[in-house]
């Protein structure tokens, strides 16, 4: 799937429009492809780890891959990509033809990437200086032997209770990324993992119904009024945006630049909201046409939505089952290396991180629509998603990706203890984490967020149950109809 996606994007890279050396669009597309590859490499760590521990029939010998080295290399690649490559590509994409920037535009991406990288490594270095101490408590003989073989402790220190020692720079960094990822994913997974299956159910309840010719004509008139109003609004926003682009050309005045930046930011928020309104009207129009021409949705639609609902519900249950088993099962059973169980966990370990990544994108998309449209997030639609939005989405998936690997690895850690398990054991017990992750504080917080999301979403659904999006214009567009009615009344 990954290779097919690359081949699909390759013609875009070789299009004659982007053949200039290091053009704006070319650099951005290369970064998007590299970011997708890096995400897939992260997602494949756990399946590779399973095969590395218990090779399938006909494969190579036991532990042919050094998982500790592979994990550390991928971890530092994640840091490099999010702190250096993504800021550079975003600013390069935004400022190459932006005349408002008073600084030399060719220097702006390099300055932004340098400052973001500097801040990132200062933050990581400060974390190592303050939180490098690891609190393990009492450990078993097996754990002592494995940690000794990995070179993290001396066997003579295993008798200490509690066992406290200084971790390496890499372990402290992994612990920091695990903490940040956990904080992010408490919100991401807690919200999206329960809302995605619920929304499939709601889409079945609110599926397109049959519509008669009179109501169809009435709705077409409303759509015409709204589309005309949106067209005028779009022209007005375009004119304002063009005017805002005529700013400081050669000199950089801080006060004027900050004022211009604030005005541009407010204007971009309005543009994001405007795009959302256009998308809502387009979706409503397509839905209306489908209801009239196909006589509503048939049984195929219901079956597809039910399959999607049960599949996502199964994945949601698997996430929480993984976390609950991690809390409850203190003495896991011995694993015999059954080939069938191997294949089940390999497939599960490939699907689960993809679903968690989808939860992240879903939650950010939800936040972008609710919080003043101030986040550079757009719905991932073919040929309609801006490049800077795709880069931003890749960044927000990479930031908590260590926690995604951690949760995925928990699903098989009760079967066997790999090098990856012991890395996460140390990372979750650094001074920053040992009172939160081992005590399951963050897991309980995730459960709480999920329950609150279900209650709020169902309450919102019941509150709006009298206004179906199939029968009425979407709420965000009602103001244009009200403006038209008020204008007619004045006349």
Tab-separated table of C-alpha atoms in Angstrom:
chain	number	residue	atom	x	y	z
A	1	UNK	CA	0.000	0.000	0.000
A	2	UNK	CA	2.825	2.361	0.889
A	3	UNK	CA	4.698	1.741	-2.379
A	4	UNK	CA	1.519	2.152	-4.419
A	5	UNK	CA	0.924	5.515	-2.749
A	6	UNK	CA	4.455	6.636	-3.643
A	7	UNK	CA	3.973	5.625	-7.284
A	8	UNK	CA	0.664	7.494	-7.273
A	9	UNK	CA	2.384	10.689	-6.077
A	10	UNK	CA	5.426	10.315	-8.351
A	11	UNK	CA	3.749	11.738	-11.523
A	12	UNK	CA	2.952	14.874	-9.542
A	13	UNK	CA	6.637	15.318	-8.741
A	14	UNK	CA	7.663	14.978	-12.378
A	15	UNK	CA	4.964	17.289	-13.730
A	16	UNK	CA	6.423	20.048	-15.911
A	17	UNK	CA	4.985	22.695	-13.560
A	18	UNK	CA	7.348	21.580	-10.779
A	19	UNK	CA	10.533	20.888	-12.730
A	20	UNK	CA	12.333	24.015	-11.499
A	21	UNK	CA	15.199	23.378	-9.080
A	22	UNK	CA	13.877	23.348	-5.496
A	23	UNK	CA	10.585	24.987	-6.351
A	24	UNK	CA	8.027	25.576	-3.641
A	25	UNK	CA	5.686	22.753	-4.675
A	26	UNK	CA	8.458	20.231	-5.400
A	27	UNK	CA	10.107	20.561	-1.977
A	28	UNK	CA	6.756	20.292	-0.229
A	29	UNK	CA	5.750	17.135	-2.083
A	30	UNK	CA	9.101	15.496	-1.414
A	31	UNK	CA	8.707	16.272	2.302
A	32	UNK	CA	5.177	14.827	2.293
A	33	UNK	CA	6.393	11.573	0.695
A	34	UNK	CA	9.347	11.297	3.106
A	35	UNK	CA	7.036	12.000	6.046
A	36	UNK	CA	4.654	9.236	4.969
A	37	UNK	CA	7.583	6.818	4.661
A	38	UNK	CA	8.771	7.719	8.161
A	39	UNK	CA	5.297	7.175	9.607
A	40	UNK	CA	5.112	3.747	7.954
A	41	UNK	CA	8.553	2.825	9.297
A	42	UNK	CA	7.347	3.680	12.810
A	43	UNK	CA	4.146	1.705	12.341
A	44	UNK	CA	6.103	-1.373	11.202
A	45	UNK	CA	8.405	-1.479	14.242
A	46	UNK	CA	6.134	-3.725	16.308
A	47	UNK	CA	5.348	-6.269	13.521
A	48	UNK	CA	9.083	-6.469	12.760
A	49	UNK	CA	9.725	-6.928	16.480
A	50	UNK	CA	7.308	-9.875	16.642
A	51	UNK	CA	8.888	-11.605	13.643
A	52	UNK	CA	12.329	-10.856	15.073
A	53	UNK	CA	11.476	-12.592	18.360
A	54	UNK	CA	9.508	-15.508	16.882
A	55	UNK	CA	10.322	-15.930	13.162
A	56	UNK	CA	7.574	-17.343	10.993
A	57	UNK	CA	8.144	-20.618	9.143
A	58	UNK	CA	10.690	-20.276	6.354
A	59	UNK	CA	12.095	-16.933	7.536
A	60	UNK	CA	15.519	-16.009	8.907
A	61	UNK	CA	16.987	-17.056	12.222
A	62	UNK	CA	16.087	-15.796	15.683
A	63	UNK	CA	16.741	-12.061	16.352
A	64	UNK	CA	18.429	-11.044	13.129
A	65	UNK	CA	17.508	-7.371	13.699
A	66	UNK	CA	18.915	-5.244	16.515
A	67	UNK	CA	15.592	-3.726	17.611
A	68	UNK	CA	17.165	-1.401	20.156
A	69	UNK	CA	19.410	0.204	17.522
A	70	UNK	CA	16.571	0.329	14.988
A	71	UNK	CA	14.210	1.977	17.483
A	72	UNK	CA	16.790	4.598	18.490
A	73	UNK	CA	17.598	5.460	14.869
A	74	UNK	CA	13.905	5.851	14.028
A	75	UNK	CA	13.335	7.920	17.195
A	76	UNK	CA	16.067	10.406	16.282
A	77	UNK	CA	14.781	10.540	12.697
A	78	UNK	CA	11.368	11.497	14.097
A	79	UNK	CA	12.934	14.302	16.133
A	80	UNK	CA	14.982	15.538	13.176
A	81	UNK	CA	11.991	15.493	10.857
A	82	UNK	CA	9.591	17.296	13.208
A	83	UNK	CA	12.094	19.876	14.462
A	84	UNK	CA	13.993	20.638	11.240
A	85	UNK	CA	12.387	19.363	8.042
A	86	UNK	CA	8.728	20.177	8.751
A	87	UNK	CA	9.306	23.792	9.938
A	88	UNK	CA	11.565	24.430	6.942
A	89	UNK	CA	9.076	23.057	4.411
A	90	UNK	CA	6.096	24.887	5.961
A	91	UNK	CA	7.868	28.257	5.981
A	92	UNK	CA	9.370	27.645	2.545
A	93	UNK	CA	5.906	26.849	1.198
A	94	UNK	CA	4.291	29.868	2.882
A	95	UNK	CA	6.954	32.542	2.362
A	96	UNK	CA	8.503	31.889	-1.033
A	97	UNK	CA	6.039	34.217	-2.755
A	98	UNK	CA	4.812	36.170	0.291
A	99	UNK	CA	5.658	39.860	-0.141
A	100	UNK	CA	4.613	40.739	3.420
A	101	UNK	CA	7.780	39.263	4.919
A	102	UNK	CA	10.226	42.080	5.484
A	103	UNK	CA	13.229	39.796	5.973
A	104	UNK	CA	14.947	38.360	2.957
A	105	UNK	CA	12.493	35.615	2.023
A	106	UNK	CA	15.237	33.156	1.106
A	107	UNK	CA	16.516	33.226	4.716
A	108	UNK	CA	13.175	32.857	6.503
A	109	UNK	CA	12.770	29.033	6.189
A	110	UNK	CA	16.364	28.458	7.315
A	111	UNK	CA	15.942	30.803	10.285
A	112	UNK	CA	12.669	29.144	11.307
A	113	UNK	CA	14.081	25.616	11.058
A	114	UNK	CA	17.249	26.637	12.935
A	115	UNK	CA	15.266	28.195	15.803
A	116	UNK	CA	12.850	25.260	16.051
A	117	UNK	CA	15.721	22.747	16.045
A	118	UNK	CA	17.658	24.766	18.633
A	119	UNK	CA	14.633	25.010	20.919
A	120	UNK	CA	13.892	21.287	20.493
A	121	UNK	CA	17.392	20.150	21.482
A	122	UNK	CA	17.573	22.622	24.382
A	123	UNK	CA	14.297	21.121	25.591
A	124	UNK	CA	15.618	17.555	25.175
A	125	UNK	CA	18.902	18.451	26.899
A	126	UNK	CA	17.042	20.056	29.804
A	127	UNK	CA	14.910	16.938	30.129
A	128	UNK	CA	18.045	14.771	30.350
A	129	UNK	CA	19.617	17.022	32.980
A	130	UNK	CA	16.495	17.071	35.185
A	131	UNK	CA	14.683	13.763	34.583
A	132	UNK	CA	17.378	11.213	33.650
A	133	UNK	CA	16.968	9.323	36.957
A	134	UNK	CA	15.111	5.999	36.596
A	135	UNK	CA	12.968	4.574	39.446
A	136	UNK	CA	12.410	0.861	38.823
A	137	UNK	CA	11.580	-0.416	42.299
A	138	UNK	CA	12.152	-4.142	42.761
A	139	UNK	CA	12.718	-6.170	39.581
A	140	UNK	CA	12.706	-9.871	38.745
A	141	UNK	CA	15.818	-11.890	37.971
A	142	UNK	CA	14.804	-12.183	34.298
A	143	UNK	CA	14.436	-8.401	33.996
A	144	UNK	CA	17.796	-7.916	35.714
A	145	UNK	CA	19.523	-10.264	33.266
A	146	UNK	CA	17.990	-8.603	30.192
A	147	UNK	CA	18.797	-5.066	31.381
A	148	UNK	CA	22.341	-6.183	32.159
A	149	UNK	CA	22.747	-7.686	28.690
A	150	UNK	CA	21.452	-4.444	27.189
A	151	UNK	CA	24.083	-2.556	29.187
A	152	UNK	CA	21.749	-0.343	31.205
A	153	UNK	CA	22.600	-1.676	34.701
A	154	UNK	CA	25.151	-3.856	36.497
A	155	UNK	CA	23.980	-7.221	37.816
A	156	UNK	CA	25.291	-6.305	41.284
A	157	UNK	CA	22.778	-3.442	41.487
A	158	UNK	CA	19.744	-5.699	40.976
A	159	UNK	CA	19.476	-6.456	44.706
A	160	UNK	CA	18.712	-2.798	45.458
A	161	UNK	CA	15.115	-2.120	46.471
A	162	UNK	CA	14.080	0.306	45.147
A	163	UNK	CA	16.441	0.266	42.179
A	164	UNK	CA	17.341	3.859	41.241
A	165	UNK	CA	19.988	4.756	38.660
A	166	UNK	CA	20.729	7.303	35.931
A	167	UNK	CA	19.495	6.451	32.465
A	168	UNK	CA	21.244	7.146	29.184
A	169	UNK	CA	20.518	10.177	27.017
A	170	UNK	CA	18.545	8.038	24.552
A	171	UNK	CA	16.373	6.505	27.278
A	172	UNK	CA	15.662	9.946	28.761
A	173	UNK	CA	14.725	11.212	25.293
A	174	UNK	CA	12.477	8.199	24.693
A	175	UNK	CA	10.836	8.865	28.059
A	176	UNK	CA	10.181	12.496	27.117
A	177	UNK	CA	8.628	11.514	23.779
A	178	UNK	CA	6.564	8.852	25.537
A	179	UNK	CA	5.276	11.446	28.017
A	180	UNK	CA	4.412	13.974	25.283
A	181	UNK	CA	2.769	11.259	23.208
A	182	UNK	CA	0.734	10.034	26.167
A	183	UNK	CA	-0.525	13.557	26.937
A	184	UNK	CA	-1.514	14.071	23.291
A	185	UNK	CA	-3.083	10.648	22.868
A	186	UNK	CA	-5.173	10.897	26.029
A	187	UNK	CA	-7.114	13.493	24.048
A	188	UNK	CA	-6.682	12.023	20.558
A	189	UNK	CA	-7.548	8.409	21.327
A	190	UNK	CA	-9.965	9.266	24.110
A	191	UNK	CA	-12.123	11.370	21.796
A	192	UNK	CA	-11.823	9.799	18.349
A	193	UNK	CA	-11.795	6.117	19.317
A	194	UNK	CA	-15.358	6.394	20.618
A	195	UNK	CA	-16.692	9.063	18.249
A	196	UNK	CA	-15.681	7.340	14.994
A	197	UNK	CA	-17.896	4.231	15.558
A	198	UNK	CA	-20.702	6.413	16.957
A	199	UNK	CA	-20.616	8.670	13.889
A	200	UNK	CA	-21.016	5.664	11.604
A	201	UNK	CA	-24.130	4.733	13.581
A	202	UNK	CA	-25.436	8.307	13.375
A	203	UNK	CA	-24.806	8.335	9.608
A	204	UNK	CA	-27.088	5.285	9.350
A	205	UNK	CA	-29.777	6.959	11.435
A	206	UNK	CA	-29.499	10.164	9.395
A	207	UNK	CA	-29.023	8.480	6.045
A	208	UNK	CA	-30.529	10.199	2.975
A	209	UNK	CA	-34.290	9.778	2.750
A	210	UNK	CA	-36.582	9.944	-0.265
A	211	UNK	CA	-37.527	13.502	-1.336
A	212	UNK	CA	-40.400	14.703	-3.551
A	213	UNK	CA	-40.133	17.162	-6.440
A	214	UNK	CA	-41.646	20.121	-4.559
A	215	UNK	CA	-39.249	19.914	-1.610
A	216	UNK	CA	-36.376	19.318	-4.041
A	217	UNK	CA	-37.136	22.546	-5.934
A	218	UNK	CA	-37.504	24.478	-2.690
A	219	UNK	CA	-34.116	23.282	-1.446
A	220	UNK	CA	-32.483	24.090	-4.794
A	221	UNK	CA	-33.674	27.692	-4.416
A	222	UNK	CA	-32.159	27.856	-0.927
A	223	UNK	CA	-28.886	26.463	-2.258
A	224	UNK	CA	-28.871	29.117	-4.997
A	225	UNK	CA	-29.323	31.907	-2.435
A	226	UNK	CA	-26.541	30.545	-0.219
A	227	UNK	CA	-24.149	29.902	-3.114
A	228	UNK	CA	-24.627	33.469	-4.345
A	229	UNK	CA	-23.904	34.814	-0.857
A	230	UNK	CA	-20.832	32.577	-0.541
A	231	UNK	CA	-19.600	33.724	-3.949
A	232	UNK	CA	-19.789	37.365	-2.857
A	233	UNK	CA	-18.099	36.515	0.429
A	234	UNK	CA	-15.318	34.680	-1.413
A	235	UNK	CA	-14.653	37.649	-3.690
A	236	UNK	CA	-14.517	39.933	-0.665
A	237	UNK	CA	-12.066	37.650	1.165
A	238	UNK	CA	-9.898	37.360	-1.952
A	239	UNK	CA	-9.748	41.140	-2.268
A	240	UNK	CA	-8.771	41.528	1.388
A	241	UNK	CA	-6.129	38.809	1.089
A	242	UNK	CA	-4.615	40.453	-1.996
A	243	UNK	CA	-4.489	43.774	-0.142
A	244	UNK	CA	-2.818	42.168	2.873
A	245	UNK	CA	-0.099	40.781	0.577
A	246	UNK	CA	1.009	44.328	-0.235
A	247	UNK	CA	3.093	44.904	2.851
A	248	UNK	CA	6.698	45.535	3.714
A	249	UNK	CA	8.921	44.785	0.744
A	250	UNK	CA	12.485	45.554	1.785
A	251	UNK	CA	12.576	46.660	5.433
A	252	UNK	CA	11.510	44.871	8.588
A	253	UNK	CA	9.649	46.983	11.132
A	254	UNK	CA	8.679	44.857	14.129
A	255	UNK	CA	5.528	46.690	15.221
A	256	UNK	CA	4.144	46.966	11.686
A	257	UNK	CA	5.031	43.365	10.903
A	258	UNK	CA	3.348	42.011	14.055
A	259	UNK	CA	0.235	44.056	13.330
A	260	UNK	CA	0.208	42.792	9.744
A	261	UNK	CA	0.760	39.212	10.951
A	262	UNK	CA	-2.180	39.444	13.378
A	263	UNK	CA	-4.446	40.838	10.675
A	264	UNK	CA	-3.368	38.123	8.243
A	265	UNK	CA	-3.919	35.420	10.859
A	266	UNK	CA	-7.450	36.695	11.533
A	267	UNK	CA	-8.102	36.780	7.790
A	268	UNK	CA	-6.848	33.197	7.362
A	269	UNK	CA	-9.212	32.054	10.110
A	270	UNK	CA	-12.079	33.581	8.137
A	271	UNK	CA	-10.818	31.859	4.991
A	272	UNK	CA	-10.676	28.473	6.777
A	273	UNK	CA	-14.234	28.992	7.986
A	274	UNK	CA	-15.326	30.047	4.504
A	275	UNK	CA	-13.817	26.884	2.991
A	276	UNK	CA	-15.658	24.810	5.565
A	277	UNK	CA	-18.933	26.512	4.611
A	278	UNK	CA	-18.309	25.841	0.915
A	279	UNK	CA	-17.517	22.203	1.692
A	280	UNK	CA	-20.716	21.902	3.789
A	281	UNK	CA	-22.835	23.378	0.977
A	282	UNK	CA	-21.206	21.088	-1.594
A	283	UNK	CA	-21.846	18.016	0.584
A	284	UNK	CA	-25.448	19.089	1.175
A	285	UNK	CA	-26.006	19.631	-2.557
A	286	UNK	CA	-24.591	16.196	-3.433
A	287	UNK	CA	-26.748	14.641	-0.727
A	288	UNK	CA	-29.842	16.421	-2.054
A	289	UNK	CA	-29.185	15.242	-5.604
A	290	UNK	CA	-28.653	11.701	-4.401
A	291	UNK	CA	-31.891	11.725	-2.437
A	292	UNK	CA	-33.881	12.943	-5.434
A	293	UNK	CA	-32.278	10.907	-8.221
A	294	UNK	CA	-31.590	7.605	-6.432
A	295	UNK	CA	-34.637	7.726	-4.160
A	296	UNK	CA	-32.542	7.793	-1.004
A	297	UNK	CA	-29.850	5.393	0.161
A	298	UNK	CA	-30.387	1.683	-0.379
A	299	UNK	CA	-29.506	-1.342	1.702
A	300	UNK	CA	-25.930	-1.332	0.335
A	301	UNK	CA	-25.240	1.969	2.092
A	302	UNK	CA	-26.499	0.572	5.401
A	303	UNK	CA	-24.407	-2.596	5.066
A	304	UNK	CA	-21.233	-0.623	4.263
A	305	UNK	CA	-21.738	1.711	7.211
A	306	UNK	CA	-22.493	-1.213	9.530
A	307	UNK	CA	-19.285	-2.977	8.459
A	308	UNK	CA	-17.296	0.216	9.023
A	309	UNK	CA	-18.941	0.732	12.401
A	310	UNK	CA	-18.245	-2.815	13.625
A	311	UNK	CA	-14.659	-2.756	12.310
A	312	UNK	CA	-13.812	0.543	14.025
A	313	UNK	CA	-15.690	-0.563	17.141
A	314	UNK	CA	-13.602	-3.746	17.204
A	315	UNK	CA	-10.402	-1.709	16.964
A	316	UNK	CA	-11.600	0.648	19.705
A	317	UNK	CA	-12.394	-2.301	21.957
A	318	UNK	CA	-8.975	-3.792	21.182
A	319	UNK	CA	-7.244	-0.569	22.304
A	320	UNK	CA	-9.044	-0.538	25.633
A	321	UNK	CA	-8.699	-4.303	26.049
A	322	UNK	CA	-4.936	-3.909	25.553
A	323	UNK	CA	-4.752	-1.220	28.231
A	324	UNK	CA	-7.004	-3.121	30.660
A	325	UNK	CA	-5.004	-6.350	30.232
A	326	UNK	CA	-1.842	-4.341	30.900
A	327	UNK	CA	-3.376	-3.140	34.183
A	328	UNK	CA	-4.981	-6.409	35.321
A	329	UNK	CA	-2.611	-9.182	34.184
A	330	UNK	CA	0.403	-9.014	36.471
A	331	UNK	CA	1.708	-12.544	35.824
A	332	UNK	CA	1.280	-13.236	32.092
A	333	UNK	CA	1.250	-16.824	30.804
A	334	UNK	CA	4.239	-18.389	29.103
A	335	UNK	CA	4.215	-18.038	25.327
A	336	UNK	CA	4.947	-21.100	23.192
A	337	UNK	CA	5.622	-19.283	19.910
A	338	UNK	CA	2.534	-20.575	18.093
A	339	UNK	CA	2.670	-19.584	14.396
A	340	UNK	CA	-1.057	-18.806	14.197
A	341	UNK	CA	-0.856	-16.463	17.190
A	342	UNK	CA	2.201	-14.873	15.586
A	343	UNK	CA	0.298	-14.056	12.404
A	344	UNK	CA	-2.708	-12.726	14.331
A	345	UNK	CA	-0.554	-10.351	16.341
A	346	UNK	CA	1.462	-9.282	13.292
A	347	UNK	CA	-1.726	-8.307	11.433
A	348	UNK	CA	-3.175	-6.682	14.542
A	349	UNK	CA	0.053	-4.736	15.123
A	350	UNK	CA	-0.099	-3.375	11.573
A	351	UNK	CA	-3.754	-2.304	11.735
A	352	UNK	CA	-3.818	-0.826	15.252
A	353	UNK	CA	-1.281	2.013	14.730
A	354	UNK	CA	-2.996	2.995	11.469
A	355	UNK	CA	-6.289	3.285	13.343
A	356	UNK	CA	-4.673	5.315	16.132
A	357	UNK	CA	-3.130	7.593	13.493
A	358	UNK	CA	-6.592	8.030	11.988
A	359	UNK	CA	-7.896	8.934	15.448
A	360	UNK	CA	-5.257	11.674	15.681
A	361	UNK	CA	-6.243	13.152	12.303
A	362	UNK	CA	-9.939	12.915	13.195
A	363	UNK	CA	-9.508	14.750	16.506
A	364	UNK	CA	-7.363	17.509	14.994
A	365	UNK	CA	-9.889	17.939	12.200
A	366	UNK	CA	-12.633	18.195	14.818
A	367	UNK	CA	-10.660	20.789	16.787
A	368	UNK	CA	-9.936	22.784	13.630
A	369	UNK	CA	-13.658	23.055	12.938
A	370	UNK	CA	-14.622	23.959	16.500
A	371	UNK	CA	-11.834	26.274	17.696
A	372	UNK	CA	-12.302	29.305	15.458
A	373	UNK	CA	-10.928	27.459	12.421
A	374	UNK	CA	-7.503	28.595	13.610
A	375	UNK	CA	-5.601	25.356	12.944
A	376	UNK	CA	-4.156	24.738	9.466
A	377	UNK	CA	-6.102	21.510	9.039
A	378	UNK	CA	-8.224	20.590	6.059
A	379	UNK	CA	-10.225	17.469	5.335
A	380	UNK	CA	-8.087	14.961	3.436
A	381	UNK	CA	-9.845	15.054	0.074
A	382	UNK	CA	-8.168	14.121	-3.212
A	383	UNK	CA	-6.801	17.189	-5.056
A	384	UNK	CA	-8.313	19.525	-2.441
A	385	UNK	CA	-5.979	19.300	0.575
A	386	UNK	CA	-3.285	22.043	0.638
A	387	UNK	CA	0.301	20.865	0.940
A	388	UNK	CA	0.980	22.815	4.146
A	389	UNK	CA	-2.003	21.091	5.753
A	390	UNK	CA	-0.659	17.658	4.766
A	391	UNK	CA	2.744	18.528	6.257
A	392	UNK	CA	1.055	19.720	9.454
A	393	UNK	CA	-0.933	16.477	9.720
A	394	UNK	CA	2.257	14.431	9.258
A	395	UNK	CA	3.840	16.465	12.060
A	396	UNK	CA	0.988	15.907	14.505
A	397	UNK	CA	1.103	12.160	13.800
A	398	UNK	CA	4.882	12.021	14.334
A	399	UNK	CA	4.855	13.969	17.640
A	400	UNK	CA	2.945	11.306	19.660
A	401	UNK	CA	4.107	8.365	17.542
A	402	UNK	CA	6.335	6.925	20.310
A	403	UNK	CA	3.211	6.437	22.398
A	404	UNK	CA	1.479	4.756	19.449
A	405	UNK	CA	4.353	2.254	19.267
A	406	UNK	CA	4.168	1.812	23.054
A	407	UNK	CA	0.430	1.036	23.048
A	408	UNK	CA	0.801	-1.304	20.061
A	409	UNK	CA	3.693	-3.094	21.756
A	410	UNK	CA	1.593	-3.551	24.915
A	411	UNK	CA	-0.735	-5.765	22.882
A	412	UNK	CA	1.937	-8.465	22.664
A	413	UNK	CA	4.205	-7.639	25.620
A	414	UNK	CA	2.287	-10.089	27.824
A	415	UNK	CA	3.254	-12.843	25.371
A	416	UNK	CA	6.988	-12.142	25.328
A	417	UNK	CA	9.493	-9.562	26.568
A	418	UNK	CA	11.587	-8.120	23.744
A	419	UNK	CA	14.284	-5.436	23.731
A	420	UNK	CA	11.563	-2.978	22.735
A	421	UNK	CA	9.628	-3.900	25.883
A	422	UNK	CA	12.612	-3.160	28.133
A	423	UNK	CA	13.314	0.156	26.403
A	424	UNK	CA	9.749	1.250	27.129
A	425	UNK	CA	10.041	-0.153	30.671
A	426	UNK	CA	12.964	2.180	31.359
A	427	UNK	CA	11.460	5.119	29.444
A	428	UNK	CA	8.189	4.896	31.369
A	429	UNK	CA	10.040	4.929	34.706
A	430	UNK	CA	12.255	7.996	34.285
A	431	UNK	CA	11.729	10.725	36.855
A	432	UNK	CA	9.271	12.494	34.548
A	433	UNK	CA	7.020	9.443	34.102
A	434	UNK	CA	7.315	7.040	37.029
A	435	UNK	CA	4.396	8.541	38.976
A	436	UNK	CA	2.131	8.727	35.916
A	437	UNK	CA	2.657	5.823	33.513
A	438	UNK	CA	3.424	2.854	35.849
A	439	UNK	CA	0.572	3.945	38.150
A	440	UNK	CA	-1.807	4.054	35.134
A	441	UNK	CA	-2.807	7.675	35.852
A	442	UNK	CA	-2.755	8.565	32.159
A	443	UNK	CA	-4.651	5.410	31.168
A	444	UNK	CA	-7.427	6.242	33.626
A	445	UNK	CA	-7.463	9.785	32.220
A	446	UNK	CA	-7.930	8.315	28.740
A	447	UNK	CA	-10.894	6.272	29.978
A	448	UNK	CA	-12.389	9.415	31.529
A	449	UNK	CA	-11.985	11.435	28.320
A	450	UNK	CA	-13.674	8.639	26.347
A	451	UNK	CA	-16.665	8.469	28.687
A	452	UNK	CA	-17.050	12.271	28.631
A	453	UNK	CA	-16.829	12.273	24.819
A	454	UNK	CA	-19.610	9.685	24.557
A	455	UNK	CA	-21.866	11.613	26.939
A	456	UNK	CA	-21.268	14.994	25.269
A	457	UNK	CA	-21.646	13.607	21.743
A	458	UNK	CA	-24.855	11.726	22.513
A	459	UNK	CA	-26.261	14.761	24.335
A	460	UNK	CA	-25.444	16.885	21.288
A	461	UNK	CA	-27.102	14.327	19.012
A	462	UNK	CA	-30.262	14.238	21.122
A	463	UNK	CA	-30.268	18.049	21.324
A	464	UNK	CA	-30.144	18.330	17.519
A	465	UNK	CA	-32.403	15.379	16.802
A	466	UNK	CA	-35.251	17.652	15.746
A	467	UNK	CA	-33.002	19.283	13.095
A	468	UNK	CA	-31.790	16.664	10.654
A	469	UNK	CA	-29.054	17.660	8.244
A	470	UNK	CA	-30.954	15.714	5.595
A	471	UNK	CA	-34.066	17.897	5.865
A	472	UNK	CA	-32.577	21.293	6.652
A	473	UNK	CA	-29.689	23.390	5.429
A	474	UNK	CA	-26.578	22.885	7.628
A	475	UNK	CA	-26.673	25.161	10.645
A	476	UNK	CA	-23.570	27.137	9.703
A	477	UNK	CA	-25.301	28.238	6.474
A	478	UNK	CA	-28.619	29.325	7.974
A	479	UNK	CA	-27.364	32.881	8.491
A	480	UNK	CA	-27.239	33.447	4.725
A	481	UNK	CA	-30.903	32.495	4.410
A	482	UNK	CA	-31.767	34.723	7.367
A	483	UNK	CA	-29.901	37.635	5.761
A	484	UNK	CA	-31.853	37.093	2.546
A	485	UNK	CA	-35.172	36.997	4.403
A	486	UNK	CA	-34.356	40.140	6.390
A	487	UNK	CA	-33.353	41.906	3.153
A	488	UNK	CA	-36.627	40.926	1.495
A	489	UNK	CA	-38.645	42.120	4.499
A	490	UNK	CA	-36.927	45.533	4.374
A	491	UNK	CA	-37.778	45.851	0.690
